[in-house]
Amino acid sequence: MNIGQHLEAARADLGGALRDCPGAHPGLEAEILMAEALETPRSFLYAHPELEMPPARGQAYRAMVERRMRGEPIAYITGTREFWSLTFRVTPEVLVPRPETELLVETALERLAGSAPGRIADLGTGSGAIACALASERRGDEVTGTDISYDALEIARANAGDLGLHNTRFVHGSWCAPLDGSYQCIVSNPPYIAAGDPHLDHGDCRFEPRTALTPGGDGLAPFHTIARDARGHLSEGGWLLFEHGNDQGEAVRDILTAQGYERVETCQDLERRDRVTLGLRGRS
Ligand SMILES: C[S@@+](CC[C@H](N)C(=O)[O-])C[C@H]1O[C@@H](n2cnc3c(N)ncnc32)[C@H](O)[C@@H]1O
């Protein structure tokens, strides 16, 4: 079979298998996996659809297509995901970075704009996507990522190394526990899906680490813990920013207000859903 025939078969198979899979793009994914199998850019496929696939490459391609047909995230199959225009390694030990998390990075950068170089912390860093995005934009800052997963920290360190981000460090421990000294900004995209939420059994979530997705209960426990403990690590005028579920904006605002944060507000995504809530550590 040639490249074009393989692609056509994969598009049809993926289209059928991923019919109910949120966010799946069968045509595009067939091409991404082909580019991976042939180790070429996608543009090569458009230029050479008539090229015969070497049998070993054809088999490798079909194996990848079949993994995707079973619902495995494409990022785990290719081993990479783009975030903030940077390429990150991802493995099943880490959450696949989501495009919507770029709103957290964007909001943090807005709050930091014009400030002198300082220290930033990313709690629950996973692949290190947020920490590396911030470190790449704020080269003068020191960015610390924390996680309870040693496997995740290893991936985060590898990503920072690949990206040449020497202004990062990744430390083990629960939320704020490994932090030392004070920070001008603390960000977190913690696990926040409530126990029993049907999203946990759909799409990519089925393959991702449970501890990255849900803290159990109503999903709010990490916001309570971090909001309480981060105050002691933020410098005066420092910001705490959370990503949260689109139905959790009010609850997270209440948590930050109850902990004495000031100028508490929520940012919405392009579909006007609450996604990021932040508060300032004032004088008191
Ligand atoms: C939703 S994922 C976010 C990963 C990454 N920051 C991102 O946005 O793609 C949550 C992360 O929090 C970590 N985590 C869960 N409980 C934690 C805890 N008590 N302390 C630190 N990290 C924790 C998980 O291992 C996971 O990497």
Coordinates of C-alpha atoms and ligand atoms in Angstrom, one line a residue:
M1 CA 0.0 0.0 0.0
N2 CA 1.1 3.5 -0.7
I3 CA 1.0 6.5 1.7
G4 CA -2.3 7.8 0.3
Q5 CA -4.0 4.4 0.7
H6 CA -2.8 3.9 4.2
L7 CA -4.0 7.4 5.1
E8 CA -7.5 6.8 3.6
A9 CA -7.9 3.5 5.5
A10 CA -6.8 5.1 8.8
R11 CA -9.1 8.1 8.3
A12 CA -12.0 5.8 7.9
D13 CA -11.1 3.5 10.8
L14 CA -10.4 6.4 13.2
G15 CA -13.6 8.2 12.1
G16 CA -15.6 5.2 13.1
A17 CA -13.8 4.3 16.3
L18 CA -13.6 7.9 17.6
R19 CA -17.1 8.9 16.7
D20 CA -18.0 9.7 20.3
C21 CA -14.6 10.8 21.5
P22 CA -14.6 14.5 22.4
G23 CA -11.9 16.5 20.7
A24 CA -10.9 13.8 18.2
H25 CA -9.9 14.8 14.7
P26 CA -9.6 11.5 12.6
G27 CA -8.3 13.1 9.4
L28 CA -5.6 15.2 11.1
E29 CA -4.7 12.4 13.5
A30 CA -4.2 9.9 10.7
E31 CA -1.7 12.4 9.2
I32 CA 0.1 13.1 12.5
L33 CA 0.6 9.4 13.1
M34 CA 1.8 8.8 9.5
A35 CA 4.3 11.7 9.9
E36 CA 5.5 10.0 13.1
A37 CA 5.8 6.6 11.5
L38 CA 7.8 7.9 8.5
E39 CA 9.7 10.5 10.6
T40 CA 8.9 13.2 8.2
P41 CA 7.0 16.5 8.4
R42 CA 3.3 16.3 7.5
S43 CA 3.9 18.4 4.3
F44 CA 5.9 15.4 2.9
L45 CA 2.7 13.3 2.9
Y46 CA 0.8 15.8 0.7
A47 CA 3.7 15.9 -1.8
H48 CA 4.2 12.1 -2.0
P49 CA 0.9 10.2 -1.5
E50 CA 1.9 7.7 -4.2
L51 CA 5.0 6.5 -2.4
E52 CA 4.9 2.8 -1.3
M53 CA 5.2 2.4 2.4
P54 CA 8.1 0.0 3.4
P55 CA 6.2 -2.9 5.1
A56 CA 7.9 -2.4 8.5
R57 CA 6.8 1.3 8.5
G58 CA 3.3 0.3 7.4
Q59 CA 3.0 -2.2 10.3
A60 CA 4.3 0.4 12.7
Y61 CA 1.7 2.9 11.4
R62 CA -1.2 0.4 11.7
A63 CA -0.1 -0.4 15.3
M64 CA -0.3 3.3 16.2
V65 CA -3.7 3.8 14.5
E66 CA -5.0 0.8 16.4
R67 CA -3.8 2.3 19.7
R68 CA -5.6 5.5 18.9
M69 CA -8.7 3.6 17.8
R70 CA -8.8 2.1 21.4
G71 CA -9.0 5.7 22.6
E72 CA -5.4 6.2 23.8
P73 CA -4.4 10.0 23.7
I74 CA -2.5 10.7 20.5
A75 CA 0.1 12.6 22.6
Y76 CA 0.9 9.3 24.4
I77 CA 1.4 7.5 21.1
T78 CA 3.6 10.2 19.5
G79 CA 5.2 11.0 22.9
T80 CA 4.9 14.7 22.4
R81 CA 2.5 17.6 22.8
E82 CA 2.7 21.3 21.8
F83 CA 2.0 23.8 24.6
W84 CA 2.7 27.6 24.4
S85 CA 4.4 26.8 21.0
L86 CA 6.9 24.6 22.8
T87 CA 7.3 20.9 22.3
F88 CA 6.9 18.7 25.5
R89 CA 7.6 15.1 26.0
V90 CA 4.6 13.3 27.5
T91 CA 4.2 9.8 28.9
P92 CA 1.2 8.1 30.6
E93 CA 2.8 9.3 33.9
V94 CA 1.7 12.9 33.2
L95 CA -1.4 14.7 32.2
V96 CA -1.5 15.7 28.6
P97 CA -1.2 19.5 28.7
R98 CA -4.4 21.2 27.5
P99 CA -4.6 24.2 25.2
E100 CA -7.0 25.9 27.7
T101 CA -4.3 25.9 30.3
E102 CA -2.5 28.6 28.2
L103 CA -5.1 31.0 29.8
L104 CA -3.4 30.5 33.2
V105 CA 0.0 31.2 31.7
E106 CA -1.3 34.3 29.8
T107 CA -3.0 35.7 33.0
A108 CA 0.1 35.1 35.1
L109 CA 2.3 36.9 32.6
E110 CA -0.1 39.8 32.5
R111 CA 0.2 40.1 36.3
L112 CA 4.0 39.8 36.2
A113 CA 4.4 42.3 33.3
G114 CA 6.9 45.0 34.2
S115 CA 7.9 43.4 37.5
A116 CA 11.6 42.9 38.4
P117 CA 13.0 39.4 38.1
G118 CA 11.9 37.2 41.0
R119 CA 10.6 33.7 41.8
I120 CA 7.6 31.8 40.5
A121 CA 6.1 28.5 41.7
D122 CA 4.0 26.0 39.7
L123 CA 2.3 23.5 42.0
G124 CA 1.4 20.2 40.5
T125 CA 3.7 20.7 37.6
G126 CA 3.1 17.4 35.8
S127 CA 5.0 17.6 32.5
G128 CA 6.3 21.0 33.5
A129 CA 4.3 22.7 30.7
I130 CA 3.2 25.7 32.8
A131 CA 6.6 26.1 34.6
C132 CA 8.5 25.9 31.3
A133 CA 6.2 28.3 29.4
L134 CA 6.6 30.8 32.2
A135 CA 10.4 30.2 32.4
S136 CA 10.7 30.7 28.6
E137 CA 8.9 34.1 28.8
R138 CA 10.6 35.3 32.0
R139 CA 14.2 34.2 31.6
G140 CA 15.3 36.3 34.6
D141 CA 12.9 34.6 37.0
E142 CA 13.6 31.4 38.9
V143 CA 10.7 29.0 38.3
T144 CA 10.1 26.1 40.8
G145 CA 7.8 23.2 39.9
T146 CA 6.5 20.9 42.6
D147 CA 4.7 17.5 42.3
I148 CA 4.0 14.5 44.4
S149 CA 4.8 12.2 41.5
Y150 CA 8.5 11.4 41.1
D151 CA 7.8 10.2 37.5
A152 CA 6.2 13.5 36.6
L153 CA 9.2 15.4 38.0
E154 CA 11.5 13.4 35.9
I155 CA 9.5 14.3 32.7
A156 CA 9.4 17.9 33.8
R157 CA 13.2 18.0 34.3
A158 CA 13.7 16.4 30.9
N159 CA 11.4 18.9 29.2
A160 CA 13.2 21.9 30.8
G161 CA 16.5 20.4 29.8
D162 CA 15.4 19.9 26.2
L163 CA 14.1 23.5 26.1
G164 CA 17.4 24.8 27.6
L165 CA 15.5 26.4 30.5
H166 CA 18.2 26.6 33.1
N167 CA 16.0 29.0 35.3
T168 CA 13.8 26.1 36.4
R169 CA 14.0 23.5 39.2
F170 CA 11.6 20.7 40.1
V171 CA 11.1 19.5 43.6
H172 CA 9.2 16.7 45.2
G173 CA 6.4 17.3 47.8
S174 CA 2.8 18.1 48.4
W175 CA 1.7 21.5 47.1
C176 CA 3.6 24.3 49.0
A177 CA 5.5 21.9 51.3
P178 CA 8.8 22.0 49.3
L179 CA 8.7 25.8 48.8
D180 CA 11.4 27.9 50.5
G181 CA 11.5 31.7 50.8
S182 CA 9.1 33.9 49.1
Y183 CA 7.6 34.0 45.6
Q184 CA 6.0 36.8 43.5
C185 CA 3.6 34.5 41.8
I186 CA 2.3 31.0 42.6
V187 CA 0.2 29.2 39.9
S188 CA -1.5 25.8 40.0
N189 CA -3.6 23.7 37.7
P190 CA -4.4 21.0 40.4
P191 CA -6.6 18.0 40.0
Y192 CA -10.1 19.4 40.4
I193 CA -12.6 17.0 38.8
A194 CA -15.2 15.8 41.4
A195 CA -15.4 12.1 42.2
G196 CA -17.9 10.3 40.0
D197 CA -17.9 13.0 37.3
P198 CA -18.6 11.2 34.0
H199 CA -15.7 13.1 32.3
L200 CA -13.3 10.8 34.1
D201 CA -14.6 7.9 32.0
H202 CA -14.4 9.6 28.7
G203 CA -11.8 10.5 26.1
D204 CA -8.1 11.1 27.1
C205 CA -9.0 11.0 30.9
R206 CA -9.4 7.2 30.8
F207 CA -5.7 6.9 30.1
E208 CA -4.3 9.7 32.3
P209 CA -3.1 9.3 35.9
R210 CA -6.1 9.5 38.3
T211 CA -4.1 11.6 40.8
A212 CA -3.6 14.2 38.1
L213 CA -7.4 14.5 37.4
T214 CA -9.3 14.2 40.7
P215 CA -8.6 14.7 44.3
G216 CA -11.9 13.0 45.1
G217 CA -14.9 14.5 46.9
D218 CA -16.2 17.7 45.4
G219 CA -12.8 18.4 43.7
L220 CA -12.1 21.5 45.7
A221 CA -9.7 20.2 48.4
P222 CA -6.5 21.3 46.6
F223 CA -7.8 24.9 46.3
H224 CA -8.4 25.0 50.0
T225 CA -5.0 23.7 50.9
I226 CA -3.0 25.7 48.4
A227 CA -4.9 29.0 49.2
R228 CA -4.2 28.5 52.9
D229 CA -0.5 27.6 52.6
A230 CA 0.5 29.8 49.6
R231 CA -0.1 33.0 51.6
G232 CA 3.0 32.3 53.7
H233 CA 5.1 31.9 50.6
L234 CA 3.9 34.9 48.6
S235 CA 5.6 38.2 48.8
E236 CA 3.4 41.3 49.5
G237 CA 1.7 42.2 46.2
G238 CA 2.2 38.6 44.9
W239 CA -0.5 36.7 43.0
L240 CA -2.0 33.3 43.5
L241 CA -3.6 31.9 40.3
F242 CA -5.6 28.8 39.8
E243 CA -7.0 27.0 36.8
H244 CA -10.3 25.3 37.7
G245 CA -13.4 23.7 36.2
N246 CA -15.8 26.0 34.5
D247 CA -18.4 25.4 37.2
Q248 CA -16.0 26.1 40.1
G249 CA -15.4 29.9 39.6
E250 CA -17.6 31.0 42.4
A251 CA -16.4 28.3 44.9
V252 CA -12.7 29.2 44.2
R253 CA -13.4 33.0 44.5
D254 CA -15.0 32.2 47.9
I255 CA -12.0 30.1 49.0
L256 CA -9.6 32.9 48.1
T257 CA -11.7 35.6 49.8
A258 CA -12.1 33.5 52.9
Q259 CA -8.3 33.2 53.1
G260 CA -7.9 37.0 52.9
Y261 CA -6.7 37.4 49.3
E262 CA -7.5 40.8 47.7
R263 CA -8.7 41.8 44.2
V264 CA -10.1 38.3 43.7
E265 CA -11.4 37.9 40.2
T266 CA -12.1 35.2 37.6
C267 CA -11.0 35.1 33.9
Q268 CA -13.1 33.5 31.3
D269 CA -12.1 31.5 28.2
L270 CA -13.2 32.4 24.6
E271 CA -16.5 30.6 25.3
R272 CA -17.1 32.8 28.3
R273 CA -16.6 30.0 30.8
D274 CA -14.9 30.6 34.2
R275 CA -11.4 29.0 33.9
V276 CA -8.9 31.0 36.0
T277 CA -9.3 32.6 39.4
L278 CA -6.7 34.8 41.0
G279 CA -6.1 36.8 44.2
L280 CA -3.5 39.2 45.5
R281 CA -1.6 38.8 48.8
G282 CA -2.0 42.2 50.4
R283 CA -0.3 43.7 53.4
S284 CA -2.3 41.9 56.2
Ligands
LIG1 C1 -4.1 18.6 36.5 S1 -2.5 18.0 36.6 C2 -1.6 19.4 36.0 C3 -0.3 19.1 35.3 C4 0.3 20.3 34.6 N1 0.5 21.4 35.5 C5 -0.6 20.8 33.5 O1 -1.2 21.8 33.6 O2 -0.6 20.1 32.4 C6 -2.3 18.0 38.3 C7 -0.9 17.6 38.8 O3 -0.9 17.7 40.2 C8 -0.1 16.7 40.8 N2 -0.6 16.5 42.2 C9 -1.6 15.8 42.7 N3 -1.7 15.9 44.0 C10 -0.6 16.7 44.4 C11 -0.1 17.1 45.6 N4 -0.7 16.8 46.8 N5 1.0 17.9 45.6 C12 1.6 18.2 44.5 N6 1.2 17.8 43.3 C13 0.1 17.1 43.2 C14 -0.4 15.5 39.9 O4 0.7 14.5 40.0 C15 -0.4 16.2 38.5 O5 0.9 16.2 37.9

